[in-house]
Coordinates of C-alpha atoms in Angstrom, one line a residue:
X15 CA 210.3 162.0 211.4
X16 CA 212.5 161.5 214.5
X17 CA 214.7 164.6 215.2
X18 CA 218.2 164.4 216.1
X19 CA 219.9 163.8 220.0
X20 CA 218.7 166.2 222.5
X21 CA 221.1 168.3 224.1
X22 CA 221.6 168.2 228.1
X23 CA 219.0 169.8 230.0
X24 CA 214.8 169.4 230.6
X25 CA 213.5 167.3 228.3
X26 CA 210.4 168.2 226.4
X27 CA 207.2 166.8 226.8
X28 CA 205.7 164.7 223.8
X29 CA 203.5 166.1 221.4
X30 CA 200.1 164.7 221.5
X31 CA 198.8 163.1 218.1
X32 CA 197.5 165.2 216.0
X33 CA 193.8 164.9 215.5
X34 CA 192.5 168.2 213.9
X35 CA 192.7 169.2 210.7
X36 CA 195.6 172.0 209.7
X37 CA 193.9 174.1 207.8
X38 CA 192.8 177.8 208.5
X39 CA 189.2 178.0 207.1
X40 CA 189.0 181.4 205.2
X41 CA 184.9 181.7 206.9
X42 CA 187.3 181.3 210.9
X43 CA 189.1 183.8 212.5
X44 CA 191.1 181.2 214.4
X45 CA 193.2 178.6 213.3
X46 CA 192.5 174.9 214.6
X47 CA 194.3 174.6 217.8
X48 CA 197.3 171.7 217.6
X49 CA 200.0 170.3 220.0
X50 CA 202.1 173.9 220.4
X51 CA 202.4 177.4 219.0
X52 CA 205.6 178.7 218.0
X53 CA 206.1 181.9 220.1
X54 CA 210.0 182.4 219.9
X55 CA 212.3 182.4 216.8
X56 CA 214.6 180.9 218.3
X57 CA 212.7 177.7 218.2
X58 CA 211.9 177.6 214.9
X59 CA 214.8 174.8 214.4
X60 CA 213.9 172.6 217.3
X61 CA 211.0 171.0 214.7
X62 CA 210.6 169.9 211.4
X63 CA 207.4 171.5 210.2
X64 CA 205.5 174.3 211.7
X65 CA 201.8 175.3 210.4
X66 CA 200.3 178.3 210.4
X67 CA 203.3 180.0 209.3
X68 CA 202.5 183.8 208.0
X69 CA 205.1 184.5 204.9
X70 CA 208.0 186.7 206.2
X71 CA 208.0 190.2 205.7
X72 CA 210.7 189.5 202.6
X73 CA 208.2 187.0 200.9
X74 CA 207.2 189.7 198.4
X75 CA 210.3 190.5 197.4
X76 CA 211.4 187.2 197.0
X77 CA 207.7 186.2 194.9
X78 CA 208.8 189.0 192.4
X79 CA 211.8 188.1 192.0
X80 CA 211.3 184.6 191.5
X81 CA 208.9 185.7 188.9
X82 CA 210.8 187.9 187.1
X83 CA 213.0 185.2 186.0
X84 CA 210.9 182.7 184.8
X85 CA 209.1 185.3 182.9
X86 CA 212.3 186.2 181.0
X87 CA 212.9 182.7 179.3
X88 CA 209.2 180.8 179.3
X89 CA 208.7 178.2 177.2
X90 CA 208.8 179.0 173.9
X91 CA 205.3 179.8 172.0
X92 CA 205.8 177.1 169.5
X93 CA 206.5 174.7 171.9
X94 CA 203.1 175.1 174.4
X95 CA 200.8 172.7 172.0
X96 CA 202.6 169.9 172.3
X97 CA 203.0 169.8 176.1
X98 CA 199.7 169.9 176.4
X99 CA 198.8 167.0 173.6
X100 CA 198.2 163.8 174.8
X101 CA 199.3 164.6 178.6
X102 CA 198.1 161.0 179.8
X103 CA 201.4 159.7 178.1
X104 CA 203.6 161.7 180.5
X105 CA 201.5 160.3 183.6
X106 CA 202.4 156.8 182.2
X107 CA 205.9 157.3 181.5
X108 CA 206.3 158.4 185.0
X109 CA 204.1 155.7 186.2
X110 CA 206.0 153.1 184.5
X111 CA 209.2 154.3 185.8
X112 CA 207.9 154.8 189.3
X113 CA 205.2 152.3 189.7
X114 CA 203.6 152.8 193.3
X115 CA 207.2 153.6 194.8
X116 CA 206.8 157.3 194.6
X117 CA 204.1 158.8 196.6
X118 CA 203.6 157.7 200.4
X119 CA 200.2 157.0 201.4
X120 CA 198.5 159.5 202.0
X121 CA 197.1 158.7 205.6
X122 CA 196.9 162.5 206.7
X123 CA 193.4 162.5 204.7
X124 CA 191.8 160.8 207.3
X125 CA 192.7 163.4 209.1
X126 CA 191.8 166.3 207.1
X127 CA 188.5 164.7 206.0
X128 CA 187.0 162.5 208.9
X129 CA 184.1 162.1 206.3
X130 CA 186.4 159.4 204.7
X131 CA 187.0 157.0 208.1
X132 CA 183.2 158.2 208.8
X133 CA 182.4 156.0 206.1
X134 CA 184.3 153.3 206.7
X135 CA 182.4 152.8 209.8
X136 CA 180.8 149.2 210.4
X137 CA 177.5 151.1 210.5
X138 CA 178.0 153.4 208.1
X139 CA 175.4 151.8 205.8
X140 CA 176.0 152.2 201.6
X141 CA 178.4 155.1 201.0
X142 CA 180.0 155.0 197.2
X143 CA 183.5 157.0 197.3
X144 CA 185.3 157.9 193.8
X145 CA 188.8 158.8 193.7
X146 CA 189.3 160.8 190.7
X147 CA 193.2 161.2 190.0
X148 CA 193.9 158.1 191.7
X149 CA 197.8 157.5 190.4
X150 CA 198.9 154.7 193.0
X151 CA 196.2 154.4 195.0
X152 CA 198.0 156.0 197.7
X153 CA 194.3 157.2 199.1
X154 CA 192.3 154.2 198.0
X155 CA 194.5 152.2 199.5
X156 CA 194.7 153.2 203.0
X157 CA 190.8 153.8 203.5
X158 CA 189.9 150.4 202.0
X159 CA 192.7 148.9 204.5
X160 CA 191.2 150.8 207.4
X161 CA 187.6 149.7 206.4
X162 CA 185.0 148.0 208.2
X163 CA 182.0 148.6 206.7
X164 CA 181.2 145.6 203.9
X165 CA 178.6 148.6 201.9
X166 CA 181.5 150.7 201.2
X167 CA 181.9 150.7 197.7
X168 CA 185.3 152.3 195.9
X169 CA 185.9 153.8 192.8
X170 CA 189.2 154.7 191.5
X171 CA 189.8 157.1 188.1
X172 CA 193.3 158.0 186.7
X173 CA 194.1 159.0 182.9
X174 CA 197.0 157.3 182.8
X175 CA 196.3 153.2 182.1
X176 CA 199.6 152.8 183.7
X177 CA 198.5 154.4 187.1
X178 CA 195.7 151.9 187.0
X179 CA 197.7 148.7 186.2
X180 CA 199.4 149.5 189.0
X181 CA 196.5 150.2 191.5
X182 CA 194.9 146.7 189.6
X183 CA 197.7 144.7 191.0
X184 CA 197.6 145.5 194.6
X185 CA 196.9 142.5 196.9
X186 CA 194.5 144.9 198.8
X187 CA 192.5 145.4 194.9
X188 CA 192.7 141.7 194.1
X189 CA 191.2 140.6 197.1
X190 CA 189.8 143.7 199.5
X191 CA 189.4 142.9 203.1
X192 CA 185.7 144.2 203.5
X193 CA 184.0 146.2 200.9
X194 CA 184.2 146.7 197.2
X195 CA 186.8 148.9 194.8
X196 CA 187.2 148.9 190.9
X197 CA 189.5 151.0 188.9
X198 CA 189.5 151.5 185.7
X199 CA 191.0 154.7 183.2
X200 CA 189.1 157.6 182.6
X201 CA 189.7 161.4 181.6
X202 CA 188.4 164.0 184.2
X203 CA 188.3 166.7 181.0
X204 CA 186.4 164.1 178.5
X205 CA 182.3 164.6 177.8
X206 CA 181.5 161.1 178.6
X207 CA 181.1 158.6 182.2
X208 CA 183.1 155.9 182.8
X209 CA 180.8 152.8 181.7
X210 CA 180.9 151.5 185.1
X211 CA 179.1 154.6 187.0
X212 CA 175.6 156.1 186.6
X213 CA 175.2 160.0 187.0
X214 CA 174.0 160.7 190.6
X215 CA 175.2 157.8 191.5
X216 CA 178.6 158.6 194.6
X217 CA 178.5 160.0 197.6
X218 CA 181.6 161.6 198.1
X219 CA 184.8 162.7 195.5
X220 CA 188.6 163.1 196.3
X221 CA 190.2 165.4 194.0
X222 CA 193.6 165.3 195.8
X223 CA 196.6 167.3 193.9
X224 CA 194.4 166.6 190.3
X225 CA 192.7 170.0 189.3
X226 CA 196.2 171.3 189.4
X227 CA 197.5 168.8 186.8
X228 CA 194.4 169.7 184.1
X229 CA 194.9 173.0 181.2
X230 CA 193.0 175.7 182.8
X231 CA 190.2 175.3 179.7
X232 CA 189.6 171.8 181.1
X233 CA 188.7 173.1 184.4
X234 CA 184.8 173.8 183.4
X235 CA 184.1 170.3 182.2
X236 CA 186.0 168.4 185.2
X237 CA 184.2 170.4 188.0
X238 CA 180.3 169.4 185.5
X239 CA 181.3 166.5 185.6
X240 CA 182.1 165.6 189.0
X241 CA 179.1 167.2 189.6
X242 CA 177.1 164.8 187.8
X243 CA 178.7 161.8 189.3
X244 CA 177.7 163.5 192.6
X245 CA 174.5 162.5 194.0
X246 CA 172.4 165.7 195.3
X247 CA 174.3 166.6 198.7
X248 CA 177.4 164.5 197.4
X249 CA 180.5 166.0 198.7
X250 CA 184.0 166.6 197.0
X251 CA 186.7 166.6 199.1
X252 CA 189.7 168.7 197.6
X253 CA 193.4 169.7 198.4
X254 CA 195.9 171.3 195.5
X255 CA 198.7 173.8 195.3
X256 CA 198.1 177.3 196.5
X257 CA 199.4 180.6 194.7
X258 CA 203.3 180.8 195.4
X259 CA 204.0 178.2 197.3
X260 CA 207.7 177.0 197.4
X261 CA 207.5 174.4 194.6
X262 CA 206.0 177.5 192.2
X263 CA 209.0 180.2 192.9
X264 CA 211.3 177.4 192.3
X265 CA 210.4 176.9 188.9
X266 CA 213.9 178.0 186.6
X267 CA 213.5 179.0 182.8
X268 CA 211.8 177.5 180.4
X269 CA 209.0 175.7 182.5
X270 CA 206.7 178.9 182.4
X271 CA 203.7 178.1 180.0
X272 CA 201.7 180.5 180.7
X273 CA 200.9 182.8 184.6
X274 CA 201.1 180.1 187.7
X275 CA 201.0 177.3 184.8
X276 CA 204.0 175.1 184.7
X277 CA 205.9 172.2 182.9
X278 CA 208.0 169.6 184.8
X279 CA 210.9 168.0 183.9
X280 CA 209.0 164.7 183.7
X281 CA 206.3 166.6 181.4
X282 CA 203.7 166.8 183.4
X283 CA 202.1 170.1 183.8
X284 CA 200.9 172.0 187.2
X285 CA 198.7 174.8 188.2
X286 CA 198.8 177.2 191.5
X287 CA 195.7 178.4 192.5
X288 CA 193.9 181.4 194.1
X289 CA 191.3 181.0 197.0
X290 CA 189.5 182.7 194.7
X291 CA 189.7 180.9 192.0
X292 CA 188.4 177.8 193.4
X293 CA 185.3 179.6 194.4
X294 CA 184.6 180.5 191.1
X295 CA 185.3 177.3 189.9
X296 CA 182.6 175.1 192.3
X297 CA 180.3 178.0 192.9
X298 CA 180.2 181.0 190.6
X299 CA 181.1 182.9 193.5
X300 CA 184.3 184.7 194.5
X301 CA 185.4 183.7 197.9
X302 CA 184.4 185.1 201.8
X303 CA 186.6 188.0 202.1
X304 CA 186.9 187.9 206.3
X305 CA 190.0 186.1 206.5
X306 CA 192.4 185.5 203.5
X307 CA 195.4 186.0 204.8
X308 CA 197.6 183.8 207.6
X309 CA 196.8 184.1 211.1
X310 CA 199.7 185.5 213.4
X311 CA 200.1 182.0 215.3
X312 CA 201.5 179.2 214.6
X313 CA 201.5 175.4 215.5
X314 CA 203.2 173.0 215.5
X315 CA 202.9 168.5 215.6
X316 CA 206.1 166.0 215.5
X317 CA 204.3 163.5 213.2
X318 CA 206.8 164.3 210.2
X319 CA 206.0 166.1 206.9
X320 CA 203.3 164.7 205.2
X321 CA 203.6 166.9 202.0
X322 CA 203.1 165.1 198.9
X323 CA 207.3 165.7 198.5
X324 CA 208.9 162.5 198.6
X325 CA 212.1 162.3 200.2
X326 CA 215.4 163.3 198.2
X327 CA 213.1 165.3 195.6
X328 CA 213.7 168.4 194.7
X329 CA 210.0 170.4 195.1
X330 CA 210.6 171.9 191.3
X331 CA 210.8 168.1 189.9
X332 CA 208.8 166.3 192.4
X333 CA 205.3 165.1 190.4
X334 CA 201.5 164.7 192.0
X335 CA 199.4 162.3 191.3
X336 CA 197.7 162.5 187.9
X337 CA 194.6 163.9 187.2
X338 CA 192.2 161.6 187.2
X339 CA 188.4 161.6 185.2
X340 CA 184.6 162.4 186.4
X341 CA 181.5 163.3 184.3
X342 CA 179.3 165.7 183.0
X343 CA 177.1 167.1 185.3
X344 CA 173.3 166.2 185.3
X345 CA 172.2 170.2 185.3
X346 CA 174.5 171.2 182.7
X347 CA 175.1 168.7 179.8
X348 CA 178.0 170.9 178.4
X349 CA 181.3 172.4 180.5
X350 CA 180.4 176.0 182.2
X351 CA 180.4 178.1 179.0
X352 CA 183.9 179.9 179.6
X353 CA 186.2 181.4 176.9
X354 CA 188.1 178.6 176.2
X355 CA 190.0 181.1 174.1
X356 CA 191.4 184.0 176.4
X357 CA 194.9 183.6 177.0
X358 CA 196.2 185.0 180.0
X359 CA 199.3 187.7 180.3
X360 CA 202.6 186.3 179.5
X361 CA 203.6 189.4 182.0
X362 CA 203.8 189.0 186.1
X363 CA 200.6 190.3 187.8
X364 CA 200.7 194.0 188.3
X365 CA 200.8 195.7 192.1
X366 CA 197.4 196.1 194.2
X367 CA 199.1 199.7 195.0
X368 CA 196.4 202.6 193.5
X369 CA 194.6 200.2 191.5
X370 CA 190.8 199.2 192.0
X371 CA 189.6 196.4 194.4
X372 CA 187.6 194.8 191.3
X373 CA 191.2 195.3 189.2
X374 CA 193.4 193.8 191.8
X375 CA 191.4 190.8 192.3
X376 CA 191.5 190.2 188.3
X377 CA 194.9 190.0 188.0
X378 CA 195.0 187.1 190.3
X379 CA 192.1 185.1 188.8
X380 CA 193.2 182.8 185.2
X381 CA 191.4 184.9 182.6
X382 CA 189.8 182.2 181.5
X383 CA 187.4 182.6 184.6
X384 CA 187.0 186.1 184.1
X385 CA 183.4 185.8 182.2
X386 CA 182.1 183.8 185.6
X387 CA 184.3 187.0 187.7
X388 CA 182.2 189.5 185.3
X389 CA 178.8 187.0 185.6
X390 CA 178.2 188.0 181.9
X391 CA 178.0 183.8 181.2
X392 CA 175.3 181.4 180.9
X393 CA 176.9 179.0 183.6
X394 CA 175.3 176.0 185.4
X395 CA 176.4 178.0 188.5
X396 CA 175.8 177.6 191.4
X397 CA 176.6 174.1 191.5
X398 CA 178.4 173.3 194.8
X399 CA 177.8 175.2 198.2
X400 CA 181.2 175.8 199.7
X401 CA 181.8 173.9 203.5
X402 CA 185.2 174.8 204.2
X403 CA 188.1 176.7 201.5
X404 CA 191.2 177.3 203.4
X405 CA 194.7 177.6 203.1
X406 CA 197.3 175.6 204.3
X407 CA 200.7 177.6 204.7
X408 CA 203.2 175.3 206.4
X409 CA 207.4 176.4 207.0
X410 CA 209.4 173.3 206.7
X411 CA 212.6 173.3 208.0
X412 CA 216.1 171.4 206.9
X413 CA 217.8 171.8 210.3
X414 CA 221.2 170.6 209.1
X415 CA 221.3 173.0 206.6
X416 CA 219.5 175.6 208.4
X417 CA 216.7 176.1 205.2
X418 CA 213.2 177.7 206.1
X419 CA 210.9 176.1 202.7
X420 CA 207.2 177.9 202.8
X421 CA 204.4 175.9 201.2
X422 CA 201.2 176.9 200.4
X423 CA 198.5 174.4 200.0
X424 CA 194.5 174.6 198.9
X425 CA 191.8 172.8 200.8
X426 CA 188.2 172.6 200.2
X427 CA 185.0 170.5 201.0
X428 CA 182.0 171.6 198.5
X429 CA 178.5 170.3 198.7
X430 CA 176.7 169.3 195.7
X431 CA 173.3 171.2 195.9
X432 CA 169.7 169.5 195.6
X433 CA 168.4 170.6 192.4
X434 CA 165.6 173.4 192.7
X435 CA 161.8 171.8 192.7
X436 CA 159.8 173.1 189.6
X437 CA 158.0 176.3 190.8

């Protein structure tokens, strides 16, 4: 984004291009170092995104209240099934009505994940890449455009058939520069592998905004089965919405289904997870517990926002990219053995204050993942080895109209492990 006409006086020197990633890796004490740390207040409005950002010492107050109100009016019991029947048809709907107009390309990947433009290298050698969730292609897209190695094979998954017409028609799909890419439909949650893919068979996995989009019970079989697409040391590559980030606390009545579990207008559903949820999820683990929290500093780069907001959309309405379909995993032929049955509280998450550690890190963990939290499950586990979990927490700023917007983003790189040699 440019920024508006610079008043009289010294001007500032440019911002170099960003070429770390912004997250703060839960296993660092330090954030990555950028372009410029934000050390007075006052210069919070001279930018239009500032990373790093610790919540304000009001945050709490406004989480709980936020809460509070969607709790009051959620949606109604008898109306949960059918939002969560059939939700490929929402994806398509929305698809149909946006096409690929919606989403920008999602460029800042290669900067998050360098293992994607690694690939891509001329002498990078075979590396299969599946995008599971594809939507538009707005990842595909931009790594097979950037690609110059001709043994880079491409794989793009979405539920919704309309999400992959639309990636089918691109001129870059009909007739790729260098390399290979195929998309075709398939369900992340189903028991089954997309005809086209053997089990062991890609390299590395984007799940970009798509674990979000999934029914917590379908968690367990879309983490087997991108572990069985994975070959041993296959890597997934994963960013999603973190635990009250702005889009979350702007939620208004009757889009509560159930705690951090959300319907859009459009339909589509949305999750908000816990660093420690994810853990559980590819490891069995909860997560490091050296740094959870926002360092004090902040940085800051002038390359725009590169949230997955488009412009003009309000973050409550705004919709990711569907969820897209993997396979069961070669070490587990059925889903992590989870109570598909608990249901979580319909009540906000009670207070840390005078109750147990083991307590006050239940309340924020889905119930559903309480049996792995408790280890009293046969699970698969451990599956993945954990690289990197961090959190993103980024203040964006509307300087006309003065606004301070937090979000709070997920990111992850897990490793697939080589399965133990018969003792």
């Amino acid at each position: 984004m440019t920024s508006g006409p610079e008043q009289a006086g010294p001007s500032r020197p440019r911002n170099p291009p960003r070429t770390t990633s912004r997250i703060q890796d839960i296993t660092e004490e330090k954030p990555p170092f950028g372009s410029r740390f934000l050390t007075e207040d006052a210069d919070v409005w001279s930018q239009n995104a500032w990373d790093h950002v610790p919540p304000p010492e009001d945050q709490g107050e406004v989480i709980a209240n936020a809460l509070a109100k969607q709790h009051i009016a959620p949606v109604p019991e008898e109306e949960r099934q059918k939002y969560n029947e059939k939700p490929a048809r929402h994806w398509d709907n929305f698809y149909k009505m946006n096409a690929g107009n919606f989403f920008r390309n999602r460029k800042w990947l290669h900067h998050e994940f360098p293992e994607l433009l690694q690939s891509a290298e001329p002498d990078a050698g075979p590396v299969a890449i599946a995008e599971l969730g594809c939507g538009a292609g707005n990842a595909v897209f931009p790594l097979l455009a950037a690609n110059k190695n001709p043994q880079l094979s491409l794989y793009a998954y979405d539920y919704a058939s309309h999400a992959v017409k639309v990636v089918q028609s691109n001129p870059l799909y009909l007739e790729p520069p260098v390399g290979t890419i195929k998309s075709a439909v398939w369900d992340l949650s189903s028991d089954s592998l997309p005809p086209d893919l053997a089990p062991n068979s890609i390299d590395i996995v984007t799940l970009v905004f798509v674990l979000s989009a999934l029914h917590p019970r379908e968690w367990s079989q879309a983490i087997v089965n991108i572990h069985r697409i994975l070959k041993p040391g296959g890597l997934v590559l994963f960013r999603d919405y973190g635990r009250y980030d702005l889009t979350q606390l702007r939620f208004k009545g009757g889009r509560l289904l159930e705690d951090n579990f959300y319907i859009r207008g459009d339909k589509t559903r949305v999750y908000f997870f816990e660093l420690d949820e994810l853990a559980l999820l590819f490891t069995g683990s909860l997560a490091p517990t050296a740094v959870k929290n926002a360092p004090s500093e902040v940085k800051v780069e002038e390359e725009g926002d590169e949230s997955e907001t488009p412009p003009h959309t309000e973050p409550s309405t705004r919709v990711q990219s569907p969820q897209a379909s993997e396979t069961p995993s070669p070490r587990a032929s059925t889903p992590i053995t989870i109570n598909a049955e608990t249901q979580p509280s319909s009540t906000p998450p009670p207070k840390a204050n005078g109750t147990s550690t083991s307590k006050t890190v239940q309340s924020t963990i889905h119930p559903i993942l309480h049996p792995l939290l408790e280890k009293d499950t046969q699970s698969p586990h451990p599956l993945f080895s954990m690289e990197q979990l961090g959190v993103d927490r980024r203040l964006i700023v509307n300087r006309k109209r003065q606004l301070k917007m937090y979000r709070v983003w997920m990111q992850g790189k897990f490793r697939k492990l080589e399965p133990k040699a018969d003792v």
